[in-house]
Amino acid sequence: QVQLVESGGGLVQAGGSLRLSCTASGRPFYAMGWFRQAPGKEREFVIVIDWSGVSTYYAESVKGRFTISRDNAKNAVYLQMNNLKPEDTAVYYCAANKSPLWTLQRRPDEYDYWGQGTQVTVSS
């Protein structure tokens, strides 16, 4: 059974940091990404990383502040978030793609599996 489990969310003050983790089980995945969804807004792309960990792509809003990494031995992906802003408040979702083709997956429909989400709240 394929499952993605996120952890690491919480409440932090503006300027603080959080590290989200996502562990996949059931099969290995290629591209893995993070999306977020704030209340009343559509789910938006945040960041994606390829199988090798070499290629990444960031949304403009998080460049210079967020970093993605992965550990294939653990089938896990991590999102380090620094200098957090109130506008980063959202539910963060981990997503995984089972295709080996790297296409800078930025759309939700390019992913096959999703985690349940973890809340990140940044206070001003």
mmCIF file of the C-alpha atoms, coordinates in Angstrom:
data_MODEL
# 
_entry.id   MODEL 
# 
loop_
_atom_site.group_PDB 
_atom_site.id 
_atom_site.type_symbol 
_atom_site.label_atom_id 
_atom_site.label_alt_id 
_atom_site.label_comp_id 
_atom_site.label_asym_id 
_atom_site.label_entity_id 
_atom_site.label_seq_id 
_atom_site.pdbx_PDB_ins_code 
_atom_site.Cartn_x 
_atom_site.Cartn_y 
_atom_site.Cartn_z 
_atom_site.occupancy 
_atom_site.B_iso_or_equiv 
_atom_site.pdbx_formal_charge 
_atom_site.auth_seq_id 
_atom_site.auth_comp_id 
_atom_site.auth_asym_id 
_atom_site.auth_atom_id 
_atom_site.pdbx_PDB_model_num 
ATOM 1   C CA . GLN A 1 1   ? 0.000  0.000  0.000   1.00 0.00 ? 1   GLN A CA 1 
ATOM 2   C CA . VAL A 1 2   ? 1.398  3.355  -1.061  1.00 0.00 ? 2   VAL A CA 1 
ATOM 3   C CA . GLN A 1 3   ? 1.466  5.983  1.627   1.00 0.00 ? 3   GLN A CA 1 
ATOM 4   C CA . LEU A 1 4   ? 3.039  9.407  2.099   1.00 0.00 ? 4   LEU A CA 1 
ATOM 5   C CA . VAL A 1 5   ? 3.296  10.715 5.631   1.00 0.00 ? 5   VAL A CA 1 
ATOM 6   C CA . GLU A 1 6   ? 4.281  14.292 6.391   1.00 0.00 ? 6   GLU A CA 1 
ATOM 7   C CA . SER A 1 7   ? 5.532  15.645 9.690   1.00 0.00 ? 7   SER A CA 1 
ATOM 8   C CA . GLY A 1 8   ? 7.195  18.730 11.105  1.00 0.00 ? 8   GLY A CA 1 
ATOM 9   C CA . GLY A 1 9   ? 4.506  21.358 10.796  1.00 0.00 ? 9   GLY A CA 1 
ATOM 10  C CA . GLY A 1 10  ? 3.644  23.746 13.577  1.00 0.00 ? 10  GLY A CA 1 
ATOM 11  C CA . LEU A 1 11  ? 3.413  27.329 14.753  1.00 0.00 ? 11  LEU A CA 1 
ATOM 12  C CA . VAL A 1 12  ? 6.388  29.635 14.336  1.00 0.00 ? 12  VAL A CA 1 
ATOM 13  C CA . GLN A 1 13  ? 7.020  33.351 14.484  1.00 0.00 ? 13  GLN A CA 1 
ATOM 14  C CA . ALA A 1 14  ? 7.860  35.315 11.378  1.00 0.00 ? 14  ALA A CA 1 
ATOM 15  C CA . GLY A 1 15  ? 11.542 34.951 10.592  1.00 0.00 ? 15  GLY A CA 1 
ATOM 16  C CA . GLY A 1 16  ? 11.683 31.500 12.117  1.00 0.00 ? 16  GLY A CA 1 
ATOM 17  C CA . SER A 1 17  ? 12.347 28.112 10.570  1.00 0.00 ? 17  SER A CA 1 
ATOM 18  C CA . LEU A 1 18  ? 10.659 24.760 10.223  1.00 0.00 ? 18  LEU A CA 1 
ATOM 19  C CA . ARG A 1 19  ? 11.683 21.496 8.604   1.00 0.00 ? 19  ARG A CA 1 
ATOM 20  C CA . LEU A 1 20  ? 9.031  19.305 7.059   1.00 0.00 ? 20  LEU A CA 1 
ATOM 21  C CA . SER A 1 21  ? 9.583  15.637 6.368   1.00 0.00 ? 21  SER A CA 1 
ATOM 22  C CA . CYS A 1 22  ? 7.737  13.277 4.080   1.00 0.00 ? 22  CYS A CA 1 
ATOM 23  C CA . THR A 1 23  ? 8.300  9.547  4.155   1.00 0.00 ? 23  THR A CA 1 
ATOM 24  C CA . ALA A 1 24  ? 6.985  7.357  1.381   1.00 0.00 ? 24  ALA A CA 1 
ATOM 25  C CA . SER A 1 25  ? 6.214  3.682  1.662   1.00 0.00 ? 25  SER A CA 1 
ATOM 26  C CA . GLY A 1 26  ? 5.053  1.047  -0.760  1.00 0.00 ? 26  GLY A CA 1 
ATOM 27  C CA . ARG A 1 27  ? 7.346  1.824  -3.704  1.00 0.00 ? 27  ARG A CA 1 
ATOM 28  C CA . PRO A 1 28  ? 10.126 4.197  -4.746  1.00 0.00 ? 28  PRO A CA 1 
ATOM 29  C CA . PHE A 1 29  ? 9.238  7.496  -6.366  1.00 0.00 ? 29  PHE A CA 1 
ATOM 30  C CA . TYR A 1 30  ? 10.966 9.761  -8.829  1.00 0.00 ? 30  TYR A CA 1 
ATOM 31  C CA . ALA A 1 31  ? 10.008 13.432 -8.704  1.00 0.00 ? 31  ALA A CA 1 
ATOM 32  C CA . MET A 1 32  ? 8.791  14.480 -5.286  1.00 0.00 ? 32  MET A CA 1 
ATOM 33  C CA . GLY A 1 33  ? 7.342  17.855 -4.525  1.00 0.00 ? 33  GLY A CA 1 
ATOM 34  C CA . TRP A 1 34  ? 5.668  20.060 -1.988  1.00 0.00 ? 34  TRP A CA 1 
ATOM 35  C CA . PHE A 1 35  ? 2.496  22.035 -2.496  1.00 0.00 ? 35  PHE A CA 1 
ATOM 36  C CA . ARG A 1 36  ? 0.580  24.242 -0.106  1.00 0.00 ? 36  ARG A CA 1 
ATOM 37  C CA . GLN A 1 37  ? -2.963 25.422 0.267   1.00 0.00 ? 37  GLN A CA 1 
ATOM 38  C CA . ALA A 1 38  ? -4.097 28.403 2.288   1.00 0.00 ? 38  ALA A CA 1 
ATOM 39  C CA . PRO A 1 39  ? -7.740 28.840 3.332   1.00 0.00 ? 39  PRO A CA 1 
ATOM 40  C CA . GLY A 1 40  ? -9.878 29.971 0.439   1.00 0.00 ? 40  GLY A CA 1 
ATOM 41  C CA . LYS A 1 41  ? -7.071 29.539 -2.077  1.00 0.00 ? 41  LYS A CA 1 
ATOM 42  C CA . GLU A 1 42  ? -6.125 26.927 -4.625  1.00 0.00 ? 42  GLU A CA 1 
ATOM 43  C CA . ARG A 1 43  ? -3.358 24.457 -3.989  1.00 0.00 ? 43  ARG A CA 1 
ATOM 44  C CA . GLU A 1 44  ? -0.108 25.987 -5.212  1.00 0.00 ? 44  GLU A CA 1 
ATOM 45  C CA . PHE A 1 45  ? 3.243  24.550 -6.196  1.00 0.00 ? 45  PHE A CA 1 
ATOM 46  C CA . VAL A 1 46  ? 6.139  25.209 -3.836  1.00 0.00 ? 46  VAL A CA 1 
ATOM 47  C CA . ILE A 1 47  ? 9.100  23.087 -4.828  1.00 0.00 ? 47  ILE A CA 1 
ATOM 48  C CA . VAL A 1 48  ? 10.117 19.845 -6.570  1.00 0.00 ? 48  VAL A CA 1 
ATOM 49  C CA . ILE A 1 49  ? 13.174 17.617 -6.662  1.00 0.00 ? 49  ILE A CA 1 
ATOM 50  C CA . ASP A 1 50  ? 14.180 14.883 -9.089  1.00 0.00 ? 50  ASP A CA 1 
ATOM 51  C CA . TRP A 1 51  ? 15.267 11.332 -8.257  1.00 0.00 ? 51  TRP A CA 1 
ATOM 52  C CA . SER A 1 52  ? 18.972 12.160 -8.134  1.00 0.00 ? 52  SER A CA 1 
ATOM 53  C CA . GLY A 1 53  ? 18.503 15.169 -5.904  1.00 0.00 ? 53  GLY A CA 1 
ATOM 54  C CA . VAL A 1 54  ? 20.478 17.298 -8.361  1.00 0.00 ? 54  VAL A CA 1 
ATOM 55  C CA . SER A 1 55  ? 17.619 19.023 -10.161 1.00 0.00 ? 55  SER A CA 1 
ATOM 56  C CA . THR A 1 56  ? 15.192 21.190 -8.266  1.00 0.00 ? 56  THR A CA 1 
ATOM 57  C CA . TYR A 1 57  ? 12.702 23.873 -9.113  1.00 0.00 ? 57  TYR A CA 1 
ATOM 58  C CA . TYR A 1 58  ? 11.320 26.500 -6.772  1.00 0.00 ? 58  TYR A CA 1 
ATOM 59  C CA . ALA A 1 59  ? 8.338  28.815 -6.840  1.00 0.00 ? 59  ALA A CA 1 
ATOM 60  C CA . GLU A 1 60  ? 9.502  32.421 -6.953  1.00 0.00 ? 60  GLU A CA 1 
ATOM 61  C CA . SER A 1 61  ? 7.848  33.153 -3.636  1.00 0.00 ? 61  SER A CA 1 
ATOM 62  C CA . VAL A 1 62  ? 10.145 30.747 -1.762  1.00 0.00 ? 62  VAL A CA 1 
ATOM 63  C CA . LYS A 1 63  ? 13.450 31.130 -3.595  1.00 0.00 ? 63  LYS A CA 1 
ATOM 64  C CA . GLY A 1 64  ? 16.298 31.842 -1.239  1.00 0.00 ? 64  GLY A CA 1 
ATOM 65  C CA . ARG A 1 65  ? 14.250 30.772 1.773   1.00 0.00 ? 65  ARG A CA 1 
ATOM 66  C CA . PHE A 1 66  ? 13.159 27.153 1.180   1.00 0.00 ? 66  PHE A CA 1 
ATOM 67  C CA . THR A 1 67  ? 15.370 24.188 0.345   1.00 0.00 ? 67  THR A CA 1 
ATOM 68  C CA . ILE A 1 68  ? 14.349 20.698 -0.704  1.00 0.00 ? 68  ILE A CA 1 
ATOM 69  C CA . SER A 1 69  ? 16.424 17.562 -0.265  1.00 0.00 ? 69  SER A CA 1 
ATOM 70  C CA . ARG A 1 70  ? 15.864 13.835 -0.324  1.00 0.00 ? 70  ARG A CA 1 
ATOM 71  C CA . ASP A 1 71  ? 17.228 10.589 1.042   1.00 0.00 ? 71  ASP A CA 1 
ATOM 72  C CA . ASN A 1 72  ? 16.407 7.753  -1.341  1.00 0.00 ? 72  ASN A CA 1 
ATOM 73  C CA . ALA A 1 73  ? 17.622 5.130  1.091   1.00 0.00 ? 73  ALA A CA 1 
ATOM 74  C CA . LYS A 1 74  ? 14.822 6.250  3.399   1.00 0.00 ? 74  LYS A CA 1 
ATOM 75  C CA . ASN A 1 75  ? 12.413 7.085  0.592   1.00 0.00 ? 75  ASN A CA 1 
ATOM 76  C CA . ALA A 1 76  ? 12.056 10.503 2.174   1.00 0.00 ? 76  ALA A CA 1 
ATOM 77  C CA . VAL A 1 77  ? 12.009 14.124 1.107   1.00 0.00 ? 77  VAL A CA 1 
ATOM 78  C CA . TYR A 1 78  ? 12.586 17.163 3.284   1.00 0.00 ? 78  TYR A CA 1 
ATOM 79  C CA . LEU A 1 79  ? 11.590 20.808 3.091   1.00 0.00 ? 79  LEU A CA 1 
ATOM 80  C CA . GLN A 1 80  ? 13.725 23.247 5.055   1.00 0.00 ? 80  GLN A CA 1 
ATOM 81  C CA . MET A 1 81  ? 11.889 26.531 5.432   1.00 0.00 ? 81  MET A CA 1 
ATOM 82  C CA . ASN A 1 82  ? 13.809 29.563 6.675   1.00 0.00 ? 82  ASN A CA 1 
ATOM 83  C CA . ASN A 1 83  ? 12.837 33.182 7.153   1.00 0.00 ? 83  ASN A CA 1 
ATOM 84  C CA . LEU A 1 84  ? 9.189  32.227 7.243   1.00 0.00 ? 84  LEU A CA 1 
ATOM 85  C CA . LYS A 1 85  ? 6.571  34.865 6.535   1.00 0.00 ? 85  LYS A CA 1 
ATOM 86  C CA . PRO A 1 86  ? 2.897  35.044 7.533   1.00 0.00 ? 86  PRO A CA 1 
ATOM 87  C CA . GLU A 1 87  ? 1.978  34.490 3.891   1.00 0.00 ? 87  GLU A CA 1 
ATOM 88  C CA . ASP A 1 88  ? 3.617  31.067 4.099   1.00 0.00 ? 88  ASP A CA 1 
ATOM 89  C CA . THR A 1 89  ? 0.796  29.941 6.385   1.00 0.00 ? 89  THR A CA 1 
ATOM 90  C CA . ALA A 1 90  ? -0.937 26.984 4.765   1.00 0.00 ? 90  ALA A CA 1 
ATOM 91  C CA . VAL A 1 91  ? -1.403 23.252 4.829   1.00 0.00 ? 91  VAL A CA 1 
ATOM 92  C CA . TYR A 1 92  ? 1.661  21.740 3.189   1.00 0.00 ? 92  TYR A CA 1 
ATOM 93  C CA . TYR A 1 93  ? 1.303  18.591 1.126   1.00 0.00 ? 93  TYR A CA 1 
ATOM 94  C CA . CYS A 1 94  ? 3.932  16.160 -0.028  1.00 0.00 ? 94  CYS A CA 1 
ATOM 95  C CA . ALA A 1 95  ? 3.399  14.679 -3.494  1.00 0.00 ? 95  ALA A CA 1 
ATOM 96  C CA . ALA A 1 96  ? 5.117  11.889 -5.390  1.00 0.00 ? 96  ALA A CA 1 
ATOM 97  C CA . ASN A 1 97  ? 5.409  10.981 -9.037  1.00 0.00 ? 97  ASN A CA 1 
ATOM 98  C CA . LYS A 1 98  ? 5.970  7.406  -10.199 1.00 0.00 ? 98  LYS A CA 1 
ATOM 99  C CA . SER A 1 99  ? 7.216  8.285  -13.688 1.00 0.00 ? 99  SER A CA 1 
ATOM 100 C CA . PRO A 1 100 ? 11.008 8.413  -14.275 1.00 0.00 ? 100 PRO A CA 1 
ATOM 101 C CA . LEU A 1 101 ? 10.553 11.306 -16.713 1.00 0.00 ? 101 LEU A CA 1 
ATOM 102 C CA . TRP A 1 102 ? 11.702 14.628 -15.242 1.00 0.00 ? 102 TRP A CA 1 
ATOM 103 C CA . THR A 1 103 ? 9.502  17.453 -16.503 1.00 0.00 ? 103 THR A CA 1 
ATOM 104 C CA . LEU A 1 104 ? 9.820  19.997 -13.670 1.00 0.00 ? 104 LEU A CA 1 
ATOM 105 C CA . GLN A 1 105 ? 6.540  18.729 -12.354 1.00 0.00 ? 105 GLN A CA 1 
ATOM 106 C CA . ARG A 1 106 ? 4.708  21.816 -11.115 1.00 0.00 ? 106 ARG A CA 1 
ATOM 107 C CA . ARG A 1 107 ? 1.045  20.941 -11.546 1.00 0.00 ? 107 ARG A CA 1 
ATOM 108 C CA . PRO A 1 108 ? -0.946 18.893 -9.042  1.00 0.00 ? 108 PRO A CA 1 
ATOM 109 C CA . ASP A 1 109 ? -2.205 16.614 -11.827 1.00 0.00 ? 109 ASP A CA 1 
ATOM 110 C CA . GLU A 1 110 ? 1.386  15.547 -12.540 1.00 0.00 ? 110 GLU A CA 1 
ATOM 111 C CA . TYR A 1 111 ? 1.558  13.697 -9.252  1.00 0.00 ? 111 TYR A CA 1 
ATOM 112 C CA . ASP A 1 112 ? 0.238  10.247 -8.458  1.00 0.00 ? 112 ASP A CA 1 
ATOM 113 C CA . TYR A 1 113 ? 0.217  10.184 -4.678  1.00 0.00 ? 113 TYR A CA 1 
ATOM 114 C CA . TRP A 1 114 ? -0.366 12.718 -1.930  1.00 0.00 ? 114 TRP A CA 1 
ATOM 115 C CA . GLY A 1 115 ? 0.164  12.951 1.786   1.00 0.00 ? 115 GLY A CA 1 
ATOM 116 C CA . GLN A 1 116 ? -2.491 14.043 4.216   1.00 0.00 ? 116 GLN A CA 1 
ATOM 117 C CA . GLY A 1 117 ? -0.957 17.467 4.777   1.00 0.00 ? 117 GLY A CA 1 
ATOM 118 C CA . THR A 1 118 ? 0.654  19.229 7.692   1.00 0.00 ? 118 THR A CA 1 
ATOM 119 C CA . GLN A 1 119 ? -0.305 22.674 8.983   1.00 0.00 ? 119 GLN A CA 1 
ATOM 120 C CA . VAL A 1 120 ? 2.258  25.451 9.013   1.00 0.00 ? 120 VAL A CA 1 
ATOM 121 C CA . THR A 1 121 ? 1.251  28.659 10.755  1.00 0.00 ? 121 THR A CA 1 
ATOM 122 C CA . VAL A 1 122 ? 3.481  31.717 10.800  1.00 0.00 ? 122 VAL A CA 1 
ATOM 123 C CA . SER A 1 123 ? 2.553  34.472 13.211  1.00 0.00 ? 123 SER A CA 1 
ATOM 124 C CA . SER A 1 124 ? 3.494  38.092 12.627  1.00 0.00 ? 124 SER A CA 1 
# 
